[in-house]
Structures are given as C-alpha cells and as structure tokens.
mmCIF file of C-alpha atoms in Angstrom:
data_model
loop_
_atom_site.group_PDB
_atom_site.id
_atom_site.type_symbol
_atom_site.label_atom_id
_atom_site.label_comp_id
_atom_site.label_asym_id
_atom_site.label_seq_id
_atom_site.Cartn_x
_atom_site.Cartn_y
_atom_site.Cartn_z
ATOM 1 C CA MET S 9 -0.243 0.098 0.225
ATOM 2 C CA GLY S 10 1.161 3.656 -0.860
ATOM 3 C CA PRO S 11 1.665 6.374 1.341
ATOM 4 C CA SER S 12 -1.600 8.129 2.425
ATOM 5 C CA ARG S 13 -2.762 10.611 0.349
ATOM 6 C CA PRO S 14 -2.225 14.469 1.942
ATOM 7 C CA THR S 15 -5.583 16.028 3.469
ATOM 8 C CA ILE S 16 -6.878 19.798 4.157
ATOM 9 C CA THR S 17 -6.119 18.471 7.491
ATOM 10 C CA ASP S 18 -2.438 18.394 6.810
ATOM 11 C CA VAL S 19 -2.046 20.916 4.441
ATOM 12 C CA ALA S 20 -3.751 23.195 7.990
ATOM 13 C CA LYS S 21 -1.411 21.739 9.956
ATOM 14 C CA ALA S 22 1.808 22.171 8.619
ATOM 15 C CA ALA S 23 0.520 25.904 7.382
ATOM 16 C CA GLY S 24 -0.571 26.537 11.298
ATOM 17 C CA VAL S 25 -4.174 27.691 10.343
ATOM 18 C CA SER S 26 -7.232 26.639 10.469
ATOM 19 C CA LYS S 27 -9.055 23.943 7.867
ATOM 20 C CA GLY S 28 -11.521 26.689 7.059
ATOM 21 C CA ALA S 29 -8.712 28.661 5.908
ATOM 22 C CA VAL S 30 -7.319 26.171 3.693
ATOM 23 C CA SER S 31 -10.875 25.552 2.333
ATOM 24 C CA PHE S 32 -11.107 29.334 1.360
ATOM 25 C CA ALA S 33 -6.953 29.620 0.427
ATOM 26 C CA LEU S 34 -7.754 25.970 -2.193
ATOM 27 C CA ASN S 35 -10.958 27.404 -3.452
ATOM 28 C CA GLY S 36 -10.052 30.624 -4.642
ATOM 29 C CA ARG S 37 -12.481 32.739 -1.959
ATOM 30 C CA PRO S 38 -12.362 36.082 -0.206
ATOM 31 C CA GLY S 39 -12.021 35.676 3.815
ATOM 32 C CA VAL S 40 -7.853 35.178 3.625
ATOM 33 C CA ALA S 41 -5.150 37.341 3.186
ATOM 34 C CA GLU S 42 -3.112 37.048 -0.004
ATOM 35 C CA GLU S 43 0.266 36.459 2.413
ATOM 36 C CA THR S 44 -1.916 33.970 4.547
ATOM 37 C CA ARG S 45 -3.458 32.605 0.866
ATOM 38 C CA ALA S 46 0.166 32.360 -0.686
ATOM 39 C CA ARG S 47 1.664 30.377 2.319
ATOM 40 C CA ILE S 48 -0.777 27.868 2.346
ATOM 41 C CA LEU S 49 -0.847 27.326 -1.787
ATOM 42 C CA ALA S 50 2.914 26.694 -1.376
ATOM 43 C CA VAL S 51 2.364 24.450 1.689
ATOM 44 C CA ALA S 52 -0.348 22.350 -0.599
ATOM 45 C CA ALA S 53 1.998 22.221 -3.093
ATOM 46 C CA SER S 54 4.945 20.699 -0.826
ATOM 47 C CA LEU S 55 3.432 18.466 0.751
ATOM 48 C CA GLY S 56 1.785 17.119 -2.938
ATOM 49 C CA TRP S 57 -2.028 17.920 -1.929
ATOM 50 C CA THR S 58 -4.248 17.418 -5.060
ATOM 51 C CA PRO S 59 -7.857 18.496 -5.043
ATOM 52 C CA SER S 60 -10.604 15.046 -5.226
ATOM 53 C CA HIS S 61 -14.536 15.066 -4.928
ATOM 54 C CA ARG S 62 -14.129 13.570 -1.734
ATOM 55 C CA ALA S 63 -11.584 16.042 -0.203
ATOM 56 C CA ARG S 64 -13.776 19.138 -1.606
ATOM 57 C CA ALA S 65 -17.190 17.694 0.042
ATOM 58 C CA LEU S 66 -14.915 17.464 3.530
ATOM 59 C CA SER S 67 -13.461 21.039 2.526
ATOM 60 C CA ALA S 68 -16.640 22.281 2.723
ATOM 61 C CA SER S 69 -17.536 21.011 6.457
ATOM 62 C CA ARG S 70 -18.278 23.785 9.055
ATOM 63 C CA ALA S 71 -19.007 24.648 12.814
ATOM 64 C CA PHE S 72 -21.794 26.697 12.431
ATOM 65 C CA SER S 73 -20.901 28.672 15.013
ATOM 66 C CA VAL S 74 -18.785 32.011 15.241
ATOM 67 C CA GLY S 75 -16.643 33.539 17.450
ATOM 68 C CA MET S 76 -16.574 36.539 20.065
ATOM 69 C CA VAL S 77 -13.577 37.250 22.071
ATOM 70 C CA ILE S 78 -13.687 40.245 24.932
ATOM 71 C CA ALA S 79 -10.923 41.098 27.421
ATOM 72 C CA ARG S 80 -12.968 43.012 29.753
ATOM 73 C CA PRO S 81 -13.375 42.758 33.403
ATOM 74 C CA PRO S 82 -16.585 40.647 33.633
ATOM 75 C CA GLU S 83 -18.131 42.564 36.154
ATOM 76 C CA LEU S 84 -17.937 45.694 33.748
ATOM 77 C CA LEU S 85 -19.466 43.622 31.014
ATOM 78 C CA GLY S 86 -22.817 43.145 33.387
ATOM 79 C CA ALA S 87 -22.318 46.700 34.193
ATOM 80 C CA ASP S 88 -22.236 48.351 30.531
ATOM 81 C CA PRO S 89 -25.788 48.007 28.156
ATOM 82 C CA PHE S 90 -23.721 47.958 25.252
ATOM 83 C CA TYR S 91 -22.494 44.373 25.620
ATOM 84 C CA PRO S 92 -25.766 42.830 26.120
ATOM 85 C CA SER S 93 -27.786 44.745 23.542
ATOM 86 C CA PHE S 94 -24.725 44.179 20.503
ATOM 87 C CA ILE S 95 -24.746 40.399 21.582
ATOM 88 C CA ALA S 96 -28.489 40.260 21.279
ATOM 89 C CA GLY S 97 -28.332 41.575 17.977
ATOM 90 C CA VAL S 98 -26.183 39.112 16.632
ATOM 91 C CA GLU S 99 -27.790 36.247 18.711
ATOM 92 C CA ARG S 100 -30.962 37.362 16.722
ATOM 93 C CA THR S 101 -28.983 36.967 12.868
ATOM 94 C CA LEU S 102 -27.270 33.827 14.270
ATOM 95 C CA SER S 103 -30.764 32.598 15.326
ATOM 96 C CA ASP S 104 -32.439 33.089 12.064
ATOM 97 C CA ARG S 105 -29.796 31.704 9.998
ATOM 98 C CA GLY S 106 -29.064 28.241 12.062
ATOM 99 C CA GLN S 107 -25.623 29.532 13.834
ATOM 100 C CA SER S 108 -24.441 29.909 17.205
ATOM 101 C CA LEU S 109 -22.029 31.880 19.138
ATOM 102 C CA VAL S 110 -18.808 31.276 21.177
ATOM 103 C CA LEU S 111 -18.366 33.755 23.711
ATOM 104 C CA GLN S 112 -15.095 34.271 25.503
ATOM 105 C CA VAL S 113 -14.485 37.194 28.241
ATOM 106 C CA VAL S 114 -10.955 36.741 29.404
ATOM 107 C CA PRO S 115 -8.633 39.212 31.249
ATOM 108 C CA ASP S 116 -6.031 40.547 28.795
ATOM 109 C CA LEU S 117 -4.760 40.899 25.444
ATOM 110 C CA SER S 118 -2.313 38.281 25.905
ATOM 111 C CA VAL S 119 -5.134 35.766 26.892
ATOM 112 C CA GLU S 120 -7.030 36.957 23.830
ATOM 113 C CA GLU S 121 -4.539 36.467 21.117
ATOM 114 C CA ALA S 122 -4.111 33.078 22.526
ATOM 115 C CA SER S 123 -8.100 32.389 22.282
ATOM 116 C CA TYR S 124 -8.267 33.307 18.752
ATOM 117 C CA ARG S 125 -5.430 30.614 18.123
ATOM 118 C CA ARG S 126 -7.298 28.173 20.100
ATOM 119 C CA LEU S 127 -10.657 28.697 18.343
ATOM 120 C CA ALA S 128 -9.002 28.706 15.063
ATOM 121 C CA THR S 129 -6.679 25.450 15.606
ATOM 122 C CA ALA S 130 -10.086 23.772 17.238
ATOM 123 C CA GLU S 131 -11.958 24.548 14.164
ATOM 124 C CA ARG S 132 -14.592 25.590 16.659
ATOM 125 C CA VAL S 133 -15.747 28.678 14.716
ATOM 126 C CA ASP S 134 -15.977 29.824 11.239
ATOM 127 C CA GLY S 135 -14.949 33.194 11.902
ATOM 128 C CA VAL S 136 -15.116 36.015 14.241
ATOM 129 C CA PHE S 137 -16.373 39.219 15.239
ATOM 130 C CA VAL S 138 -13.204 41.806 16.378
ATOM 131 C CA LEU S 139 -14.352 44.346 19.193
ATOM 132 C CA ASP S 140 -12.940 47.168 21.278
ATOM 133 C CA LEU S 141 -10.415 48.012 18.650
ATOM 134 C CA ARG S 142 -7.116 49.252 19.898
ATOM 135 C CA LEU S 143 -4.617 51.495 18.958
ATOM 136 C CA GLY S 144 -1.826 49.720 16.193
ATOM 137 C CA ASP S 145 -4.304 46.405 16.667
ATOM 138 C CA PRO S 146 -2.189 43.283 16.587
ATOM 139 C CA ARG S 147 -5.304 41.091 16.086
ATOM 140 C CA ILE S 148 -5.617 42.567 12.602
ATOM 141 C CA ALA S 149 -2.624 40.816 11.544
ATOM 142 C CA LEU S 150 -2.736 37.478 13.830
ATOM 143 C CA LEU S 151 -6.305 37.109 12.212
ATOM 144 C CA ALA S 152 -4.946 37.450 8.904
ATOM 145 C CA GLU S 153 -2.182 34.919 9.894
ATOM 146 C CA LEU S 154 -4.826 32.733 10.947
ATOM 147 C CA GLY S 155 -7.055 32.857 7.902
ATOM 148 C CA LEU S 156 -9.810 33.351 10.702
ATOM 149 C CA PRO S 157 -12.551 35.011 8.660
ATOM 150 C CA ALA S 158 -13.479 38.065 10.250
ATOM 151 C CA VAL S 159 -15.462 41.460 10.587
ATOM 152 C CA THR S 160 -14.115 44.361 12.607
ATOM 153 C CA ILE S 161 -16.910 46.781 14.962
ATOM 154 C CA GLY S 162 -14.719 50.115 13.365
ATOM 155 C CA ARG S 163 -12.352 50.730 11.134
ATOM 156 C CA PRO S 164 -8.740 49.594 12.455
ATOM 157 C CA ASP S 165 -6.133 52.457 12.433
ATOM 158 C CA VAL S 166 -3.757 49.497 11.008
ATOM 159 C CA PRO S 167 -4.154 47.884 7.370
ATOM 160 C CA SER S 168 -6.819 45.262 6.959
ATOM 161 C CA ASN S 169 -8.197 42.634 4.503
ATOM 162 C CA HIS S 170 -11.557 42.330 7.063
ATOM 163 C CA PRO S 171 -15.120 43.744 6.602
ATOM 164 C CA ALA S 172 -15.381 46.599 9.335
ATOM 165 C CA LEU S 173 -18.785 47.657 10.243
ATOM 166 C CA LEU S 174 -18.143 51.725 9.949
ATOM 167 C CA VAL S 175 -18.888 52.807 13.118
ATOM 168 C CA ASP S 176 -18.087 56.644 13.823
ATOM 169 C CA ASP S 177 -18.276 57.916 16.908
ATOM 170 C CA ARG S 178 -17.091 61.516 16.089
ATOM 171 C CA PRO S 179 -19.961 63.007 14.604
ATOM 172 C CA GLY S 180 -22.163 62.372 18.105
ATOM 173 C CA VAL S 181 -19.498 64.053 19.978
ATOM 174 C CA THR S 182 -19.311 66.944 17.777
ATOM 175 C CA ALA S 183 -22.575 67.469 17.718
ATOM 176 C CA ALA S 184 -23.262 66.921 22.246
ATOM 177 C CA VAL S 185 -19.947 69.593 22.087
ATOM 178 C CA ALA S 186 -21.603 72.033 19.365
ATOM 179 C CA HIS S 187 -24.534 71.821 21.368
ATOM 180 C CA LEU S 188 -22.918 72.774 24.770
ATOM 181 C CA ALA S 189 -21.059 75.756 23.425
ATOM 182 C CA GLY S 190 -24.625 76.879 21.851
ATOM 183 C CA LEU S 191 -25.531 77.400 24.942
ATOM 184 C CA GLY S 192 -22.626 79.147 26.225
ATOM 185 C CA HIS S 193 -20.696 77.298 27.517
ATOM 186 C CA ARG S 194 -17.073 77.653 27.685
ATOM 187 C CA ARG S 195 -15.302 75.682 29.806
ATOM 188 C CA ILE S 196 -16.652 71.744 28.674
ATOM 189 C CA ALA S 197 -14.397 68.941 30.002
ATOM 190 C CA HIS S 198 -14.055 65.341 29.030
ATOM 191 C CA VAL S 199 -14.358 62.360 30.561
ATOM 192 C CA SER S 200 -12.828 59.562 28.537
ATOM 193 C CA GLY S 201 -12.574 55.372 28.260
ATOM 194 C CA PRO S 202 -9.714 54.124 27.725
ATOM 195 C CA LEU S 203 -7.174 55.795 25.553
ATOM 196 C CA HIS S 204 -5.951 52.765 24.129
ATOM 197 C CA PHE S 205 -9.503 51.759 22.919
ATOM 198 C CA LEU S 206 -9.514 53.245 19.189
ATOM 199 C CA HIS S 207 -13.245 54.107 19.823
ATOM 200 C CA GLY S 208 -11.978 56.211 23.682
ATOM 201 C CA SER S 209 -8.923 57.793 21.600
ATOM 202 C CA VAL S 210 -11.427 59.057 19.001
ATOM 203 C CA ARG S 211 -14.322 60.540 21.069
ATOM 204 C CA ARG S 212 -11.827 62.645 22.866
ATOM 205 C CA GLN S 213 -10.120 63.845 19.527
ATOM 206 C CA ALA S 214 -13.708 64.672 18.500
ATOM 207 C CA TRP S 215 -13.771 66.566 21.568
ATOM 208 C CA GLU S 216 -10.902 68.887 20.942
ATOM 209 C CA GLN S 217 -11.642 69.272 17.176
ATOM 210 C CA ALA S 218 -15.343 70.087 17.848
ATOM 211 C CA LEU S 219 -13.804 72.809 21.153
ATOM 212 C CA ALA S 220 -11.071 74.152 18.543
ATOM 213 C CA ASP S 221 -14.176 74.355 15.634
ATOM 214 C CA ALA S 222 -16.126 76.575 18.403
ATOM 215 C CA GLY S 223 -12.970 78.700 19.074
ATOM 216 C CA LEU S 224 -12.725 77.317 22.585
ATOM 217 C CA THR S 225 -9.531 75.481 24.326
ATOM 218 C CA ALA S 226 -9.727 72.184 25.525
ATOM 219 C CA GLY S 227 -10.908 71.841 28.872
ATOM 220 C CA PRO S 228 -9.845 69.674 31.201
ATOM 221 C CA CYS S 229 -9.748 66.060 30.009
ATOM 222 C CA VAL S 230 -9.855 62.551 32.691
ATOM 223 C CA GLU S 231 -9.544 59.212 31.391
ATOM 224 C CA SER S 232 -11.776 56.294 33.012
ATOM 225 C CA ASP S 233 -12.815 52.952 32.321
ATOM 226 C CA PHE S 234 -16.320 53.417 30.983
ATOM 227 C CA SER S 235 -17.323 51.978 34.596
ATOM 228 C CA ALA S 236 -19.710 53.766 36.942
ATOM 229 C CA ALA S 237 -16.992 53.905 39.506
ATOM 230 C CA GLY S 238 -14.423 55.215 37.009
ATOM 231 C CA GLY S 239 -17.117 58.085 35.841
ATOM 232 C CA ALA S 240 -17.774 59.028 39.306
ATOM 233 C CA GLN S 241 -13.791 59.315 40.366
ATOM 234 C CA ALA S 242 -13.473 61.323 37.151
ATOM 235 C CA THR S 243 -16.710 63.768 37.695
ATOM 236 C CA ARG S 244 -14.987 64.278 41.563
ATOM 237 C CA ALA S 245 -11.579 65.066 39.872
ATOM 238 C CA LEU S 246 -12.965 67.816 37.668
ATOM 239 C CA LEU S 247 -15.311 69.655 40.219
ATOM 240 C CA ASP S 248 -12.980 69.560 42.830
ATOM 241 C CA THR S 249 -10.970 72.234 41.090
ATOM 242 C CA ASP S 250 -10.955 76.021 41.798
ATOM 243 C CA ASP S 251 -11.951 76.454 38.354
ATOM 244 C CA PRO S 252 -14.598 73.647 37.569
ATOM 245 C CA PRO S 253 -16.253 73.469 34.056
ATOM 246 C CA THR S 254 -20.109 74.139 33.594
ATOM 247 C CA ALA S 255 -20.222 71.499 31.165
ATOM 248 C CA ILE S 256 -19.023 67.746 30.777
ATOM 249 C CA VAL S 257 -19.253 65.180 27.775
ATOM 250 C CA TYR S 258 -18.605 61.845 29.284
ATOM 251 C CA GLY S 259 -17.599 59.113 27.129
ATOM 252 C CA ASN S 260 -20.931 56.667 27.711
ATOM 253 C CA ASP S 261 -24.123 56.978 29.351
ATOM 254 C CA LEU S 262 -23.002 54.763 32.741
ATOM 255 C CA MET S 263 -20.514 57.410 33.511
ATOM 256 C CA ALA S 264 -22.454 60.115 32.873
ATOM 257 C CA ILE S 265 -25.392 58.937 35.263
ATOM 258 C CA ALA S 266 -22.650 58.031 37.853
ATOM 259 C CA GLY S 267 -21.294 61.846 37.018
ATOM 260 C CA LEU S 268 -25.219 62.992 37.678
ATOM 261 C CA SER S 269 -25.242 61.264 40.971
ATOM 262 C CA VAL S 270 -22.020 62.695 42.211
ATOM 263 C CA ALA S 271 -23.030 66.303 41.382
ATOM 264 C CA VAL S 272 -26.244 65.600 43.467
ATOM 265 C CA GLN S 273 -23.952 64.579 46.359
ATOM 266 C CA LEU S 274 -22.184 67.698 46.272
ATOM 267 C CA GLY S 275 -25.518 69.941 45.956
ATOM 268 C CA ILE S 276 -24.539 71.270 42.256
ATOM 269 C CA LYS S 277 -27.647 71.386 40.624
ATOM 270 C CA VAL S 278 -28.044 69.554 37.014
ATOM 271 C CA PRO S 279 -28.420 71.381 34.614
ATOM 272 C CA ASP S 280 -28.706 74.545 36.248
ATOM 273 C CA GLU S 281 -25.271 74.568 37.205
ATOM 274 C CA LEU S 282 -23.446 71.607 35.736
ATOM 275 C CA SER S 283 -24.423 70.410 32.008
ATOM 276 C CA ILE S 284 -23.794 66.620 31.782
ATOM 277 C CA THR S 285 -23.917 64.531 28.479
ATOM 278 C CA GLY S 286 -23.777 60.847 27.631
ATOM 279 C CA PHE S 287 -23.055 58.292 24.462
ATOM 280 C CA ASP S 288 -24.719 55.630 23.661
ATOM 281 C CA ASP S 289 -28.945 56.563 25.118
ATOM 282 C CA THR S 290 -29.161 53.637 26.994
ATOM 283 C CA GLU S 291 -32.460 52.495 28.487
ATOM 284 C CA LEU S 292 -31.891 54.294 31.538
ATOM 285 C CA ALA S 293 -30.867 57.545 30.164
ATOM 286 C CA GLY S 294 -34.480 58.670 29.867
ATOM 287 C CA TYR S 295 -35.679 57.714 33.375
ATOM 288 C CA VAL S 296 -32.289 59.464 35.474
ATOM 289 C CA THR S 297 -33.696 62.789 36.698
ATOM 290 C CA PRO S 298 -32.702 64.956 34.784
ATOM 291 C CA THR S 299 -33.119 62.698 31.790
ATOM 292 C CA LEU S 300 -30.008 62.381 30.209
ATOM 293 C CA THR S 301 -28.872 64.406 27.074
ATOM 294 C CA THR S 302 -27.004 61.770 25.272
ATOM 295 C CA VAL S 303 -25.715 60.782 21.607
ATOM 296 C CA ARG S 304 -28.180 57.779 20.037
ATOM 297 C CA THR S 305 -26.450 54.724 19.110
ATOM 298 C CA ASP S 306 -27.740 51.076 17.853
ATOM 299 C CA PRO S 307 -25.597 48.333 19.000
ATOM 300 C CA PHE S 308 -28.213 45.722 18.387
ATOM 301 C CA GLY S 309 -28.722 47.023 14.997
ATOM 302 C CA TRP S 310 -24.995 46.647 14.982
ATOM 303 C CA GLY S 311 -25.026 43.137 16.124
ATOM 304 C CA ARG S 312 -27.022 42.423 13.592
ATOM 305 C CA ALA S 313 -25.525 43.818 10.425
ATOM 306 C CA ALA S 314 -22.151 42.563 11.810
ATOM 307 C CA ALA S 315 -23.204 38.783 12.136
ATOM 308 C CA ASP S 316 -25.115 39.313 8.448
ATOM 309 C CA ALA S 317 -21.674 40.939 7.455
ATOM 310 C CA LEU S 318 -19.870 37.460 9.116
ATOM 311 C CA LEU S 319 -22.075 34.679 7.481
ATOM 312 C CA ASP S 320 -22.099 36.284 4.122
ATOM 313 C CA LEU S 321 -17.970 36.113 3.766
ATOM 314 C CA ILE S 322 -17.989 32.531 5.589
ATOM 315 C CA ASP S 323 -20.720 31.831 2.722
ATOM 316 C CA GLY S 324 -17.751 32.966 0.261
ATOM 317 C CA ARG S 325 -19.978 36.254 -0.835
ATOM 318 C CA PRO S 326 -17.153 39.178 -1.187
ATOM 319 C CA GLY S 327 -16.597 40.913 2.008
ATOM 320 C CA ALA S 328 -17.305 44.973 1.777
ATOM 321 C CA ASP S 329 -17.491 47.907 4.386
ATOM 322 C CA ILE S 330 -20.973 47.907 6.107
ATOM 323 C CA PRO S 331 -21.958 51.880 6.534
ATOM 324 C CA THR S 332 -23.983 52.777 9.695
ATOM 325 C CA PRO S 333 -25.822 56.216 9.288
ATOM 326 C CA PRO S 334 -24.462 59.080 12.181
ATOM 327 C CA ALA S 335 -25.316 58.697 15.546
ATOM 328 C CA PRO S 336 -27.737 61.776 16.547
ATOM 329 C CA LEU S 337 -27.804 63.978 19.892
ATOM 330 C CA VAL S 338 -30.813 63.293 21.648
ATOM 331 C CA VAL S 339 -31.295 66.738 23.829
ATOM 332 C CA ARG S 340 -32.949 66.039 27.552
ATOM 333 C CA GLY S 341 -33.027 67.782 30.723
ATOM 334 C CA SER S 342 -29.184 67.521 31.441
ATOM 335 C CA THR S 343 -28.249 70.345 29.675
ATOM 336 C CA ALA S 344 -28.991 74.025 29.594
ATOM 337 C CA PRO S 345 -27.151 77.558 29.469
ATOM 338 C CA PRO S 346 -24.173 77.776 32.016
ATOM 339 C CA PRO S 347 -25.068 79.596 35.584
ATOM 340 C CA THR S 348 -24.300 83.695 34.993
ATOM 341 C CA ARG S 349 -21.100 84.874 36.775
ATOM 342 C CA HIS S 350 -21.175 87.951 38.689
ATOM 343 C CA PRO S 351 -18.233 89.995 38.915
#
C-alpha cells in the first residue's frame, strides 16, 4: 500500500491555520489575506496535495458557530448595556440563520490572542467578531495569519483586509460639544474611556476638534474606564478644582449617570450649575432625573448587521465594509445654559 494522500487537515497543520482557512485559499474564496493564501498554497504544493471530490466535500465542513472574544472585566460587561445589546443583535441574526455564538471573556490582550489561536486550530468557529479595537491593534495581523474570517466593529488604524462595520463616533461627540457651546458654555470638560481603545481615543479627538471649531480651548480631560465607579471618580476630580467646568461630555452613559449622582451629592444642580452629556442613549438615560442628553447609538442593529456580514463572508460572498448612519444627539433635561457669573 502506497503512502496516504495528504488531506486538508495536513495542509492546515503544516501551515498553522484552520481547516476553514485552507478551504478558502484552495477554492479561491475571499476571507483570507493574500499572504496567508500564498503560504497555504505553497504548503499544499510541497505536501503534494491535489483536490478530489471527497476532499472538496470535506472542505465544506463547517462549525456553524462564530466567535467573540472580549478582553474586559466580567463585572464591567454586566454593567455596560452596550455588550448585552450588541450580543442580542448578533444572536438574533445567528438564530435566524441556524448558527451559534461562542463567547469568551478574558482578562487581557495576551490571553485574547491565545483564545483566537485556539478557536482557529480547534476549528470551533468559522469566523469571529473583533470588538474594542485598539490603537495599532495586533489582532488584525493575527487573524490574517490564522486565516480566520472576521468582521471588525469600526475601521482599524492599521491595514486590514477584514470587512468593517463603519461605526463613527465623531459626529455624535461633535454634536454634543456644539450643543453645549451653543448654550454658552466655555469650559467644557471630557471624561474619556481608556485611550488605548480606538473609540476612546477617537471620542477624545472629536471633543478636542469640536472645541477648536467653536473657538474654545480644550478643557480638562480625565481618562477613565467606562465604568460607573470610574465615571464617579473622574467627576469628583473635575469638580474639586478652583475653576470647575460648567459642562462635562462623557464617553458613555454609565459614566455620565454616575457623574450626575456625584453632582447631586456635592449639592451641584444639574443642569442649572452643571450640564452633562452621555453617549449610547441606553434605556436608563430617559428615566434618570434630570433625563440625560446623550448620543443615540444602535448596538442591537450593529450586532445584526455585523453577524449578517460575517456569515456572508464565511459563505464565500465578497466582503465589503458595512456603513452605519451617523449617531444623533438626543437633547433632554441634563443640559442648559451655564450659570451667570457676577463680577
């Protein structure tokens, strides 16, 4: 009996990628980077792999699952309404199309990268979502190396062949600052999310640019972590100064609502003495007192759109970026003209 014929599994092991990635490369389908495709083809040639009807049938095997790895503290995931809404949107589409979600919550980036490698080599998923993009995000190159189809939530600031859900936070932040400046505020502070996250950095840059466009100098900015505790701590730091801001733009609703609570504790009236804006327009924003002026996003719709795009990519349809409409500012009761200063 002669030597056994090399299989797609053999090619995948030798190339260090998933069997799904080998299938994509050998069948000329989109979803893998050209460098990875070339490596797979070279390995297949060196092993003497040749296609057969049986091999083609096996290469069509699917996990019928997609993955999501999130490097955030589990307690923050439970408190921040963005994630449940986004995941609900993903699950809705997956359920409609007979797919399932493999969700992993990990403590940091190094563990996150290891998780992607395990998901690819164990063939547990056919593709992944990439959330919380970082500045110079190393996961983009990693996923290209692994040949794992992916959709990113936002456009990375590094070269990427993956389709992106084109979420743009800048118009919402710009509208919030313009609204406050139009009311007469001149000292407008910002409580940002972590600035190593691309969305945290983009929101801060949008705040700075909107102030410059209004002819105002940048007020103080405190970097926080998107949590209620972090928002409360940042608010105290901003208000405990000789010249506190008359308005604060927060990076999300959770920090803004915590800031509102701190103002009440300090005897500062909102919006008479301090205006506050959030970001996300979570359900609670319309029920706090005063109701929260905030930027309305659609994480449920984003989840549905991202899932549709990822499943289409896995099915071999050409991957393209997915546009989203600009997030509007919802003006409620937490903003008003600044107090009049008497000489």
